[in-house]
mmCIF file with all atom_site columns, C-alpha atoms in Angstrom:
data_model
loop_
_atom_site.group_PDB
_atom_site.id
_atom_site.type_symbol
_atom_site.label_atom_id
_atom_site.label_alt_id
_atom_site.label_comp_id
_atom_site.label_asym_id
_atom_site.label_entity_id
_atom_site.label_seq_id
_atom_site.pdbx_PDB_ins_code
_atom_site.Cartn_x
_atom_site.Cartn_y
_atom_site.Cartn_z
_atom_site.occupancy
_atom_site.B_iso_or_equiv
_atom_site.pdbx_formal_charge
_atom_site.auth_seq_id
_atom_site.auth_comp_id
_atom_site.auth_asym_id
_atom_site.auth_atom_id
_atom_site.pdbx_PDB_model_num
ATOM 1   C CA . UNK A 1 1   ? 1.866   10.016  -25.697 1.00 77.00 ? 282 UNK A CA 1
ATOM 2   C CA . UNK A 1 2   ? 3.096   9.194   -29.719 1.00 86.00 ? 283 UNK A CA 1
ATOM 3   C CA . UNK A 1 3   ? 3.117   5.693   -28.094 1.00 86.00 ? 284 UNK A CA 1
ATOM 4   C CA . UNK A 1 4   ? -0.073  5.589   -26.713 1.00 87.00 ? 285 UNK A CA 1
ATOM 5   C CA . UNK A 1 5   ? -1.783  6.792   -30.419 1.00 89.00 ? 286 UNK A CA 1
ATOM 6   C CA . UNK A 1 6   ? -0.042  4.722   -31.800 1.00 89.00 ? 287 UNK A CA 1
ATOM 7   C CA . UNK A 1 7   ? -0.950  1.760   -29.867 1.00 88.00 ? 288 UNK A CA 1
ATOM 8   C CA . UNK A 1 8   ? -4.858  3.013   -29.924 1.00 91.00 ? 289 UNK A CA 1
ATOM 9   C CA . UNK A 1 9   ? -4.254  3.459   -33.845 1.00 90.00 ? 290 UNK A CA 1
ATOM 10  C CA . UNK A 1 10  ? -3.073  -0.134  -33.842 1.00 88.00 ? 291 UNK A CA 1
ATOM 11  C CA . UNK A 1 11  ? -6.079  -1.721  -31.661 1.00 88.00 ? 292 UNK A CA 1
ATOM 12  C CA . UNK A 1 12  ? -8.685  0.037   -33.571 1.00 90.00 ? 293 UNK A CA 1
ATOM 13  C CA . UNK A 1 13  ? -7.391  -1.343  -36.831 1.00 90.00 ? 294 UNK A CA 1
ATOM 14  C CA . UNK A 1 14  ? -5.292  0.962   -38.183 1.00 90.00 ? 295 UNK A CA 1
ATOM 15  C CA . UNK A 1 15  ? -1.944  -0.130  -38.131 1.00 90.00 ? 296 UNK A CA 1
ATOM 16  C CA . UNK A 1 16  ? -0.108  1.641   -40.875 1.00 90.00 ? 297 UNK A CA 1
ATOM 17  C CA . UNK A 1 17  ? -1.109  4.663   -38.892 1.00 91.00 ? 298 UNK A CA 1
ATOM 18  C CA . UNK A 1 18  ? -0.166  3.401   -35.776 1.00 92.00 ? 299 UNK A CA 1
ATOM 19  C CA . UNK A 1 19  ? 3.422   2.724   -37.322 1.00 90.00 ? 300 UNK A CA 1
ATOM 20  C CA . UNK A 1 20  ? 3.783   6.692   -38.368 1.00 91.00 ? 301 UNK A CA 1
ATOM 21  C CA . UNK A 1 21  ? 3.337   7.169   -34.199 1.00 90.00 ? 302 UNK A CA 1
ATOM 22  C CA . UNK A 1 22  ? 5.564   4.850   -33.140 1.00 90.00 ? 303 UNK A CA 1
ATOM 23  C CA . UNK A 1 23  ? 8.192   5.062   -34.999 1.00 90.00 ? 304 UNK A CA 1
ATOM 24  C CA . UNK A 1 24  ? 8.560   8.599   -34.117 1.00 90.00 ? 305 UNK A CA 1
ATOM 25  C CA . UNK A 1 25  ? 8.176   7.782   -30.348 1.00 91.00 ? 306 UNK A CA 1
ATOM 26  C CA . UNK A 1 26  ? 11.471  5.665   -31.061 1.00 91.00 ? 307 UNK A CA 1
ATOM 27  C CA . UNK A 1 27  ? 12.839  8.610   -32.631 1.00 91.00 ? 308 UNK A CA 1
ATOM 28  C CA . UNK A 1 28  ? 12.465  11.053  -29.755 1.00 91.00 ? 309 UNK A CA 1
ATOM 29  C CA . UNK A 1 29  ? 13.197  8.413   -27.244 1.00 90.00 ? 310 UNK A CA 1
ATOM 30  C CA . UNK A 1 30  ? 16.661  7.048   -28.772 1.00 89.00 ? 311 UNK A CA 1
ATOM 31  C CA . UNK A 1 31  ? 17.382  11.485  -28.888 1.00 88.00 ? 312 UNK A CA 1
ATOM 32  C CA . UNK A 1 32  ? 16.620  11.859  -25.289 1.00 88.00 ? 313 UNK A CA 1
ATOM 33  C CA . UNK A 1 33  ? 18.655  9.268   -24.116 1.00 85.00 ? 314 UNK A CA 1
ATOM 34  C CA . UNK A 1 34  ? 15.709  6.987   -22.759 1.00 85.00 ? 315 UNK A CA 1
ATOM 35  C CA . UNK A 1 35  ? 16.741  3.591   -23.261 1.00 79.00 ? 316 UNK A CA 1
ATOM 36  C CA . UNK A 1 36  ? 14.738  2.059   -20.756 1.00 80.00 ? 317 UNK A CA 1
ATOM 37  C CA . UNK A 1 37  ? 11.881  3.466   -22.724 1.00 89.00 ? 318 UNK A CA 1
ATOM 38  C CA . UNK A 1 38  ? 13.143  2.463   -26.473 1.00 91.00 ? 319 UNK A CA 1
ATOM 39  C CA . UNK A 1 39  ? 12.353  -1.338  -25.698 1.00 92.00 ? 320 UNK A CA 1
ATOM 40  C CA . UNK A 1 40  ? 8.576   -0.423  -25.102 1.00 92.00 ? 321 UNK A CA 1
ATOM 41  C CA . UNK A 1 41  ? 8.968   1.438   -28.402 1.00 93.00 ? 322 UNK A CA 1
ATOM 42  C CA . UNK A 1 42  ? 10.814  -1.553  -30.054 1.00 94.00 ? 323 UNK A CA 1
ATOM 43  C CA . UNK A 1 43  ? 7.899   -3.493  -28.554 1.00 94.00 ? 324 UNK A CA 1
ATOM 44  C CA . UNK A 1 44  ? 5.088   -1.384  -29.845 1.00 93.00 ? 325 UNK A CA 1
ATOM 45  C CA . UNK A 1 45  ? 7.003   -1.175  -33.736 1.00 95.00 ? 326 UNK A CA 1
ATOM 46  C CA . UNK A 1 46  ? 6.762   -5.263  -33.507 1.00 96.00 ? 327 UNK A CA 1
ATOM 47  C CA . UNK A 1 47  ? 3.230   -5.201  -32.046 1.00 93.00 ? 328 UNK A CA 1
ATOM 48  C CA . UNK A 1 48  ? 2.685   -3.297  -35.364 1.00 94.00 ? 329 UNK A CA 1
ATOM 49  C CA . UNK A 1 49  ? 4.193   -5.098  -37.633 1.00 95.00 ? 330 UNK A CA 1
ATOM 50  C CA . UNK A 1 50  ? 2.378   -8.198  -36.436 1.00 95.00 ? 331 UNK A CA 1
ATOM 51  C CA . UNK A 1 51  ? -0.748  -6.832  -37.251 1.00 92.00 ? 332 UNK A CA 1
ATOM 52  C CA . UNK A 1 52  ? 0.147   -6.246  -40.757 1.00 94.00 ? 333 UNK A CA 1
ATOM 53  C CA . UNK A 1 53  ? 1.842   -9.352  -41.329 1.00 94.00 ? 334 UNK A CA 1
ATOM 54  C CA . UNK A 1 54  ? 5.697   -8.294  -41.778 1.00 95.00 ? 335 UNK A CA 1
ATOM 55  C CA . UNK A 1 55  ? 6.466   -10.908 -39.524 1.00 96.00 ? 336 UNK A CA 1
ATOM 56  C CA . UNK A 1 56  ? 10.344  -10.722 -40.449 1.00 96.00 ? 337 UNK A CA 1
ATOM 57  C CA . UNK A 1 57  ? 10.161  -6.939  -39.448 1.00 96.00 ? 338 UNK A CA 1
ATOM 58  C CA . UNK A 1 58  ? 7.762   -7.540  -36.389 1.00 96.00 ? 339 UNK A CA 1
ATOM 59  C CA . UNK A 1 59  ? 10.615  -10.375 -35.125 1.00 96.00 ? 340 UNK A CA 1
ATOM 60  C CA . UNK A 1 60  ? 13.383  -7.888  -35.307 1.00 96.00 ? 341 UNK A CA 1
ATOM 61  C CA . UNK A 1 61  ? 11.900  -5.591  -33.181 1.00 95.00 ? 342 UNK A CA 1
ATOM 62  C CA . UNK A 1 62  ? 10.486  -7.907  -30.894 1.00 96.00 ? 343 UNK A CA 1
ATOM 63  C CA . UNK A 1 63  ? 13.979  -9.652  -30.113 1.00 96.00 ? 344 UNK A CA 1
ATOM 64  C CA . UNK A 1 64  ? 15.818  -6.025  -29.694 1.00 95.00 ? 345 UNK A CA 1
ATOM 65  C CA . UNK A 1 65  ? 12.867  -5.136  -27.439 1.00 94.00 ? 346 UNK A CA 1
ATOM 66  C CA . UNK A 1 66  ? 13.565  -8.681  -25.462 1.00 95.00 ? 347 UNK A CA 1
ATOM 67  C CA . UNK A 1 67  ? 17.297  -8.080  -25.260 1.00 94.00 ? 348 UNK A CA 1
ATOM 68  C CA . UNK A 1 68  ? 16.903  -4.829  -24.140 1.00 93.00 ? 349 UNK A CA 1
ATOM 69  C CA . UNK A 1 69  ? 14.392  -5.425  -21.637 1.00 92.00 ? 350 UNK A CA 1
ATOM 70  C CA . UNK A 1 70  ? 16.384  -8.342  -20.346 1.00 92.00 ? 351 UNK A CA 1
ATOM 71  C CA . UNK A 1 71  ? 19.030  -5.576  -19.908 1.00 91.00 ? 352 UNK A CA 1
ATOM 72  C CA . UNK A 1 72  ? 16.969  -3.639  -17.827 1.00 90.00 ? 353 UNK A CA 1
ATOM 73  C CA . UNK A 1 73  ? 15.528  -6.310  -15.537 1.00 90.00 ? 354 UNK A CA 1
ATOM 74  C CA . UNK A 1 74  ? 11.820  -5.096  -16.890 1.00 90.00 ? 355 UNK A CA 1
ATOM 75  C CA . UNK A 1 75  ? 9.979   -8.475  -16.976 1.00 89.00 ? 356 UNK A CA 1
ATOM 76  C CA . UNK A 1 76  ? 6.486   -7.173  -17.514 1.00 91.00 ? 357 UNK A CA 1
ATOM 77  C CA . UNK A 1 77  ? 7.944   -5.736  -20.851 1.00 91.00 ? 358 UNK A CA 1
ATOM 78  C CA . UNK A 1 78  ? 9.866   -9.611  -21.280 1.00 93.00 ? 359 UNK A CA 1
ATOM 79  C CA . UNK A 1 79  ? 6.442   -10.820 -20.257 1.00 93.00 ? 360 UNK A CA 1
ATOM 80  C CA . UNK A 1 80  ? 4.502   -9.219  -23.023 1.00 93.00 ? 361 UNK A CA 1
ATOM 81  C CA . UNK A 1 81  ? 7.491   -9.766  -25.640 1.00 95.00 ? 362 UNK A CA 1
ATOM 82  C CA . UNK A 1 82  ? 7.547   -13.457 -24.624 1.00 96.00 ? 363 UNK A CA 1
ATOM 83  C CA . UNK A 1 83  ? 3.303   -13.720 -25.885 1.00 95.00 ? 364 UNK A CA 1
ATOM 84  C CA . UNK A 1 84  ? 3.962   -11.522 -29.130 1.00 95.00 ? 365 UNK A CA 1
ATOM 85  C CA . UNK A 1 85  ? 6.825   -13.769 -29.878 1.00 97.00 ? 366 UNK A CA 1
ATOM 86  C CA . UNK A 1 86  ? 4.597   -16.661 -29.251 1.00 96.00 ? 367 UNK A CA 1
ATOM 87  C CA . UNK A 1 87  ? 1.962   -15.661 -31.281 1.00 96.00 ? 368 UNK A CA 1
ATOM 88  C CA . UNK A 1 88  ? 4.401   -14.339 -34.167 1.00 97.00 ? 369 UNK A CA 1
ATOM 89  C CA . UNK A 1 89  ? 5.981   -17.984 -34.572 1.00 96.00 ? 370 UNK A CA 1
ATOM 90  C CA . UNK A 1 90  ? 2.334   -19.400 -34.287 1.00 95.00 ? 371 UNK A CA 1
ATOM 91  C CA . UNK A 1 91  ? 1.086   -17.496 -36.973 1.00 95.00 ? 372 UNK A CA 1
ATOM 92  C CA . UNK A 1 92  ? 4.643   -18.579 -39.028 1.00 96.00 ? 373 UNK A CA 1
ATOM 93  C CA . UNK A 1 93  ? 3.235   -22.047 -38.365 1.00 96.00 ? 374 UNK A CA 1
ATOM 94  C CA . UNK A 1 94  ? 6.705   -22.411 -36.107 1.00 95.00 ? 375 UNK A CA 1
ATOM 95  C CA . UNK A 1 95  ? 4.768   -24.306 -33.882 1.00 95.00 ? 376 UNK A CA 1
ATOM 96  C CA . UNK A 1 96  ? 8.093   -25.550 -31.512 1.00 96.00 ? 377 UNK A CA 1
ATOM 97  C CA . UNK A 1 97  ? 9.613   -21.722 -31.781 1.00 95.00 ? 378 UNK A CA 1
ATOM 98  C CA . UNK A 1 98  ? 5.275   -20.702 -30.572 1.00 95.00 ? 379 UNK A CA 1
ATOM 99  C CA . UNK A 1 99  ? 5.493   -23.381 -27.969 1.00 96.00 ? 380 UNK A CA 1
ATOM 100 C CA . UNK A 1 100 ? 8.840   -22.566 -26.545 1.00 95.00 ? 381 UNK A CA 1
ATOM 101 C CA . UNK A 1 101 ? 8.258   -18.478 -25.764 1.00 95.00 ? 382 UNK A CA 1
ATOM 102 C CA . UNK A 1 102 ? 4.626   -19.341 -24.811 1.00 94.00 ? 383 UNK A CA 1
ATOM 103 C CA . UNK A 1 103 ? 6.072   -21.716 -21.501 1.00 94.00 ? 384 UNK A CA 1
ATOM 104 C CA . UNK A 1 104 ? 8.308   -18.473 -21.594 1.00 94.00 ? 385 UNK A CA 1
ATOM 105 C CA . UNK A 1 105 ? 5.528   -16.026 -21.046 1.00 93.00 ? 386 UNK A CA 1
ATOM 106 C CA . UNK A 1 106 ? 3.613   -18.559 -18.895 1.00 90.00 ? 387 UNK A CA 1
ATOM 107 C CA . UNK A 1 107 ? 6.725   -18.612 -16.318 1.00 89.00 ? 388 UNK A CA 1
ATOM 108 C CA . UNK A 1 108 ? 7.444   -15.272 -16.103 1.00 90.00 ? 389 UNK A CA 1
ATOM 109 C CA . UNK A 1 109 ? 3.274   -14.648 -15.955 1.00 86.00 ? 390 UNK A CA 1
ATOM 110 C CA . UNK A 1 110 ? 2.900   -17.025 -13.096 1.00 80.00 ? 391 UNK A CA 1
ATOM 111 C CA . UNK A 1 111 ? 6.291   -15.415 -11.092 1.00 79.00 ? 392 UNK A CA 1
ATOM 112 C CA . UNK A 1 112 ? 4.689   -11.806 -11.973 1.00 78.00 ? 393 UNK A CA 1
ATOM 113 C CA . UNK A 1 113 ? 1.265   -12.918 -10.251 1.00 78.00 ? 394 UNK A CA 1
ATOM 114 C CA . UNK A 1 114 ? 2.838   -14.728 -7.122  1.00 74.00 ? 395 UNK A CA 1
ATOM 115 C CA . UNK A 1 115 ? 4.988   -11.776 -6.391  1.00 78.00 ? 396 UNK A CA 1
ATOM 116 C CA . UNK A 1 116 ? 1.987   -9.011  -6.800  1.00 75.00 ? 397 UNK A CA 1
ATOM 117 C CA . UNK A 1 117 ? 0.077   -11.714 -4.557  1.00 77.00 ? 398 UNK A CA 1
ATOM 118 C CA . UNK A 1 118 ? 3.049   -11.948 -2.151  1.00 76.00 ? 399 UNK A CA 1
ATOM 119 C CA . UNK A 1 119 ? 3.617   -8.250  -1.878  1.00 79.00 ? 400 UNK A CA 1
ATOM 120 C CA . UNK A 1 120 ? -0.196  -7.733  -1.697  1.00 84.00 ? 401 UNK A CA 1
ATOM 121 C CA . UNK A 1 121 ? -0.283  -10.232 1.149   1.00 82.00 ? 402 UNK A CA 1
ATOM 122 C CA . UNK A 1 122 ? 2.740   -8.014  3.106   1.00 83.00 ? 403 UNK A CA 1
ATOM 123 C CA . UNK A 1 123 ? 0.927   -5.226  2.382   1.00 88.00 ? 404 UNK A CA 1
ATOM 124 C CA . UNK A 1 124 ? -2.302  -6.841  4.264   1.00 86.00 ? 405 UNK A CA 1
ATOM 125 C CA . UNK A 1 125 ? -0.322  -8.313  6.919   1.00 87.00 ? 406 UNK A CA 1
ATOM 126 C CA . UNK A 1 126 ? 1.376   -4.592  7.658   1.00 86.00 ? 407 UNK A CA 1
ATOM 127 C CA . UNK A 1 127 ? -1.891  -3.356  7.579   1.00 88.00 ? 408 UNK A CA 1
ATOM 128 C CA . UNK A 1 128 ? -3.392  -5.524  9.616   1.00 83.00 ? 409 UNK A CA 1
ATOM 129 C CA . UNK A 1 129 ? -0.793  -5.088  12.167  1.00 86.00 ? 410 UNK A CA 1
ATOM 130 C CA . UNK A 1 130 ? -0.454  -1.310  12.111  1.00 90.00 ? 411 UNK A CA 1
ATOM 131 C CA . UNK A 1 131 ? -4.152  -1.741  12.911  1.00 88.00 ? 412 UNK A CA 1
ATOM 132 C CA . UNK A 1 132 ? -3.621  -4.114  15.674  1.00 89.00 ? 413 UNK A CA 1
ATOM 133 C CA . UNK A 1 133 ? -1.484  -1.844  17.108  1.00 91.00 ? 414 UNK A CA 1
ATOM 134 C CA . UNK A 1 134 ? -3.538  1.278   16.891  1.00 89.00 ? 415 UNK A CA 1
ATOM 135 C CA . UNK A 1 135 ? -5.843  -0.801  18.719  1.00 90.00 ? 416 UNK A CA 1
ATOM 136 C CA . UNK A 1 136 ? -3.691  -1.919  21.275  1.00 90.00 ? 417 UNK A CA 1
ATOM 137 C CA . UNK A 1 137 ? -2.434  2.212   21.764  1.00 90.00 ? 418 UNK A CA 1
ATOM 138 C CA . UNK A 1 138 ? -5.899  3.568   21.570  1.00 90.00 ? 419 UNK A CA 1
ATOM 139 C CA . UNK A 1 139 ? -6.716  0.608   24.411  1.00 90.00 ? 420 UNK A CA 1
ATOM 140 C CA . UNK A 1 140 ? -3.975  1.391   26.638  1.00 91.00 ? 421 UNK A CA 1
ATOM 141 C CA . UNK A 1 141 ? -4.801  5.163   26.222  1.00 92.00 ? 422 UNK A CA 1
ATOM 142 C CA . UNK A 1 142 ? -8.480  4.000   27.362  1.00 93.00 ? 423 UNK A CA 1
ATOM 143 C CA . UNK A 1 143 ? -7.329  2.102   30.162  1.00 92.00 ? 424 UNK A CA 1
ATOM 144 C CA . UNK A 1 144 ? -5.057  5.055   31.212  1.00 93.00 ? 425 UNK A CA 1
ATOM 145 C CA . UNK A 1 145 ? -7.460  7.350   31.235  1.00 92.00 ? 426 UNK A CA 1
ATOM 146 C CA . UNK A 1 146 ? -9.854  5.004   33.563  1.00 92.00 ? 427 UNK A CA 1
ATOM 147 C CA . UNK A 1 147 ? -7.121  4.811   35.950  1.00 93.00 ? 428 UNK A CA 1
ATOM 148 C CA . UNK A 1 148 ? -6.722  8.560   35.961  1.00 93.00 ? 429 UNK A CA 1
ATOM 149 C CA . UNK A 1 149 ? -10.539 9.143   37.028  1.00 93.00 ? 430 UNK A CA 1
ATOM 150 C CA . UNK A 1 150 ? -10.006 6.318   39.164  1.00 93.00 ? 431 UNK A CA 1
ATOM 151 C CA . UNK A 1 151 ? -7.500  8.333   41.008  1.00 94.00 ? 432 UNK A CA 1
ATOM 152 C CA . UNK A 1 152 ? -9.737  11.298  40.749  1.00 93.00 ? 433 UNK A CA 1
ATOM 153 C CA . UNK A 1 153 ? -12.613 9.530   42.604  1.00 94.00 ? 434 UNK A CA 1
ATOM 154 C CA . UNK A 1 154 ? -10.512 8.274   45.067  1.00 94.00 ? 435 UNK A CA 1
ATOM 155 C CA . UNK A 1 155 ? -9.028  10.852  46.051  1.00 93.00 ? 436 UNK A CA 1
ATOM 156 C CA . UNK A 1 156 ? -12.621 12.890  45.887  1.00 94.00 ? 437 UNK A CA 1
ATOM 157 C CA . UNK A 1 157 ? -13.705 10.162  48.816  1.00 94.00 ? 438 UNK A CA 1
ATOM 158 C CA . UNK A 1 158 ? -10.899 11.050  50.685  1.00 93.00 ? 439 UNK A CA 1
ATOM 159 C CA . UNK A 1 159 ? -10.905 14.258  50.523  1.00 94.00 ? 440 UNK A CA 1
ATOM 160 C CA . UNK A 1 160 ? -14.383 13.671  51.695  1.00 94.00 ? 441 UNK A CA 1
ATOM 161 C CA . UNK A 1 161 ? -14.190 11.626  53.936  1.00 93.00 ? 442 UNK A CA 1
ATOM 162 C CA . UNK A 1 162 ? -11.444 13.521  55.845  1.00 93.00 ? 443 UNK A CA 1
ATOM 163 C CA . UNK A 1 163 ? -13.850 16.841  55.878  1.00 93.00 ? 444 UNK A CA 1
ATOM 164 C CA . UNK A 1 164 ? -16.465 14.646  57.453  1.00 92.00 ? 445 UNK A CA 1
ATOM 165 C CA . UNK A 1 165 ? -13.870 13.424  60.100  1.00 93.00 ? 446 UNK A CA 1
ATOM 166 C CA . UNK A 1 166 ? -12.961 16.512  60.401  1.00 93.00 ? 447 UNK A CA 1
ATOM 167 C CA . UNK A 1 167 ? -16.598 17.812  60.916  1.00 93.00 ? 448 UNK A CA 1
ATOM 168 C CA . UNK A 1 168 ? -17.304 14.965  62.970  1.00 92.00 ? 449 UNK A CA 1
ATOM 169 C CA . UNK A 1 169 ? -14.246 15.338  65.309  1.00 91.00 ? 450 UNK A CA 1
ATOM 170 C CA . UNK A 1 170 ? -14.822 19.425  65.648  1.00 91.00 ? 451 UNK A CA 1
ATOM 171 C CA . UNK A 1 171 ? -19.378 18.194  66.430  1.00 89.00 ? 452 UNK A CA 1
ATOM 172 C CA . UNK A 1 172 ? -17.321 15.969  69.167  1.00 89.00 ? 453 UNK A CA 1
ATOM 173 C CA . UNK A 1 173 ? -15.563 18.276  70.428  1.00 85.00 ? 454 UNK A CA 1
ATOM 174 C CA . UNK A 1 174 ? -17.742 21.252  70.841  1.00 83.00 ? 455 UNK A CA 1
ATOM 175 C CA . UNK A 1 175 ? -20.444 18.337  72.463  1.00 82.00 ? 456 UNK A CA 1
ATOM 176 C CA . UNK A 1 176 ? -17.954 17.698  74.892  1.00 82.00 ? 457 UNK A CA 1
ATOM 177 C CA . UNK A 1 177 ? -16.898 20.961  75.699  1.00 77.00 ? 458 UNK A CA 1
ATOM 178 C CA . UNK A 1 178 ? -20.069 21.928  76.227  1.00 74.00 ? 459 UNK A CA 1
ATOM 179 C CA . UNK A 1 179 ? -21.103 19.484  78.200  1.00 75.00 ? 460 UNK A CA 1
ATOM 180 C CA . UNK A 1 180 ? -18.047 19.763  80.572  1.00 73.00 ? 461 UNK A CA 1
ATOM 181 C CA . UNK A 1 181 ? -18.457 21.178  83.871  1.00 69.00 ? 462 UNK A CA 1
ATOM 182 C CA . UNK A 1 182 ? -15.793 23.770  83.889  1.00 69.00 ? 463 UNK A CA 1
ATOM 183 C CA . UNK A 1 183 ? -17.532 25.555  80.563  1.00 61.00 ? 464 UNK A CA 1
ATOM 184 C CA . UNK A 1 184 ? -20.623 25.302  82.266  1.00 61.00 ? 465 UNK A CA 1
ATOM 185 C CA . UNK A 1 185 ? -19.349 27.397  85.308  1.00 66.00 ? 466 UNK A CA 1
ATOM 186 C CA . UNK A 1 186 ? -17.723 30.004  82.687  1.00 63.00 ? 467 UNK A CA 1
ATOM 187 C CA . UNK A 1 187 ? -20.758 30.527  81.204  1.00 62.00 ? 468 UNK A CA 1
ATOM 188 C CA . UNK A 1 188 ? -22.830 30.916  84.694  1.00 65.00 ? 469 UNK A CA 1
ATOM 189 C CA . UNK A 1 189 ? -20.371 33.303  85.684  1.00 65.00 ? 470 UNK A CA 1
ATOM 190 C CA . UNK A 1 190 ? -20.943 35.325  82.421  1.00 61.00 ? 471 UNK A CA 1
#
């Protein structure tokens, strides 16, 4: 948080402030162990110093912060060193030294935005295929279910159509047996 007021002392024009903030940041971050965090410190401190025109200062800090964020692999910290270091030699009038980290930061920019697009275009394809297949499932699940009252219904028919057979076959048979001769006589006789 010393990092953030500093860096909101620095953009709203107070810079010698801003330096009071991050320079204690460093402090508490270089106690604590958290080197991975001391280059965005390093990189704030030359940020600063930029602003207020101690270029020799500001370049110090901004070539520890680009060693150590080398170290760590972090290139949107490189990336952002890279464009303060190319603006620091512009404003030096070191046009070749300006020139040289701006290709820098336009590299590493360009490799930044085609992996987010890359990884953003994964992400759409899983997406879009986790989708596809919850389709697919919720389809099949459909279709399942269709066969199972399919069944249902079929077996309903037949089920109906064996009680009428049934029906039928008993009608039949009581016709006929009381139409036959020899029930006729029992029943005379009774």
């Amino acid at each position: 948080t010393l990092s953030n007021i500093g860096r909101v002392l620095n953009e709203s024009g107070h810079p010698e402030k801003a330096l009071k903030y991050h320079h204690e940041a460093l402090g508490i971050r270089k106690q604590t162990l958290q080197s991975d965090k001391i280059m965005v410190s390093l990189l704030l401190l030359g940020e600063t110093h930029l602003s207020l025109a101690n270029y020799a200062t500001a370049r110090r800090y901004l070539l520890r912060a680009l060693m150590l964020s080398k170290q760590f692999h972090s290139r949107p910290i490189t990336q952002e060193t890279y464009q303060k270091l190319a603006l620091l030699y512009s404003k030096e009038k070191n046009y070749l030294k300006a020139f040289e980290y701006h290709q820098l930061f336009t590299a590493i920019k360009d490799s930044l935005l085609n992996e987010g697009t890359t990884n953003q275009l994964n992400k759409l394809q899983t997406k879009y295929e986790s989708e596809e297949k919850d389709k697919r499932i919720t389809l099949l699940a459909k279709e399942k279910e269709l066969q199972s009252n399919e069944m249902r219904r079929k077996a309903m028919i037949n089920k109906i159509y064996a009680a009428g057979f049934i029906l039928f076959s008993n009608s039949i048979c009581t016709y006929i047996l009381y139409r036959s001769p020899t029930y006729s006589s029992y029943r005379k006789k009774q």
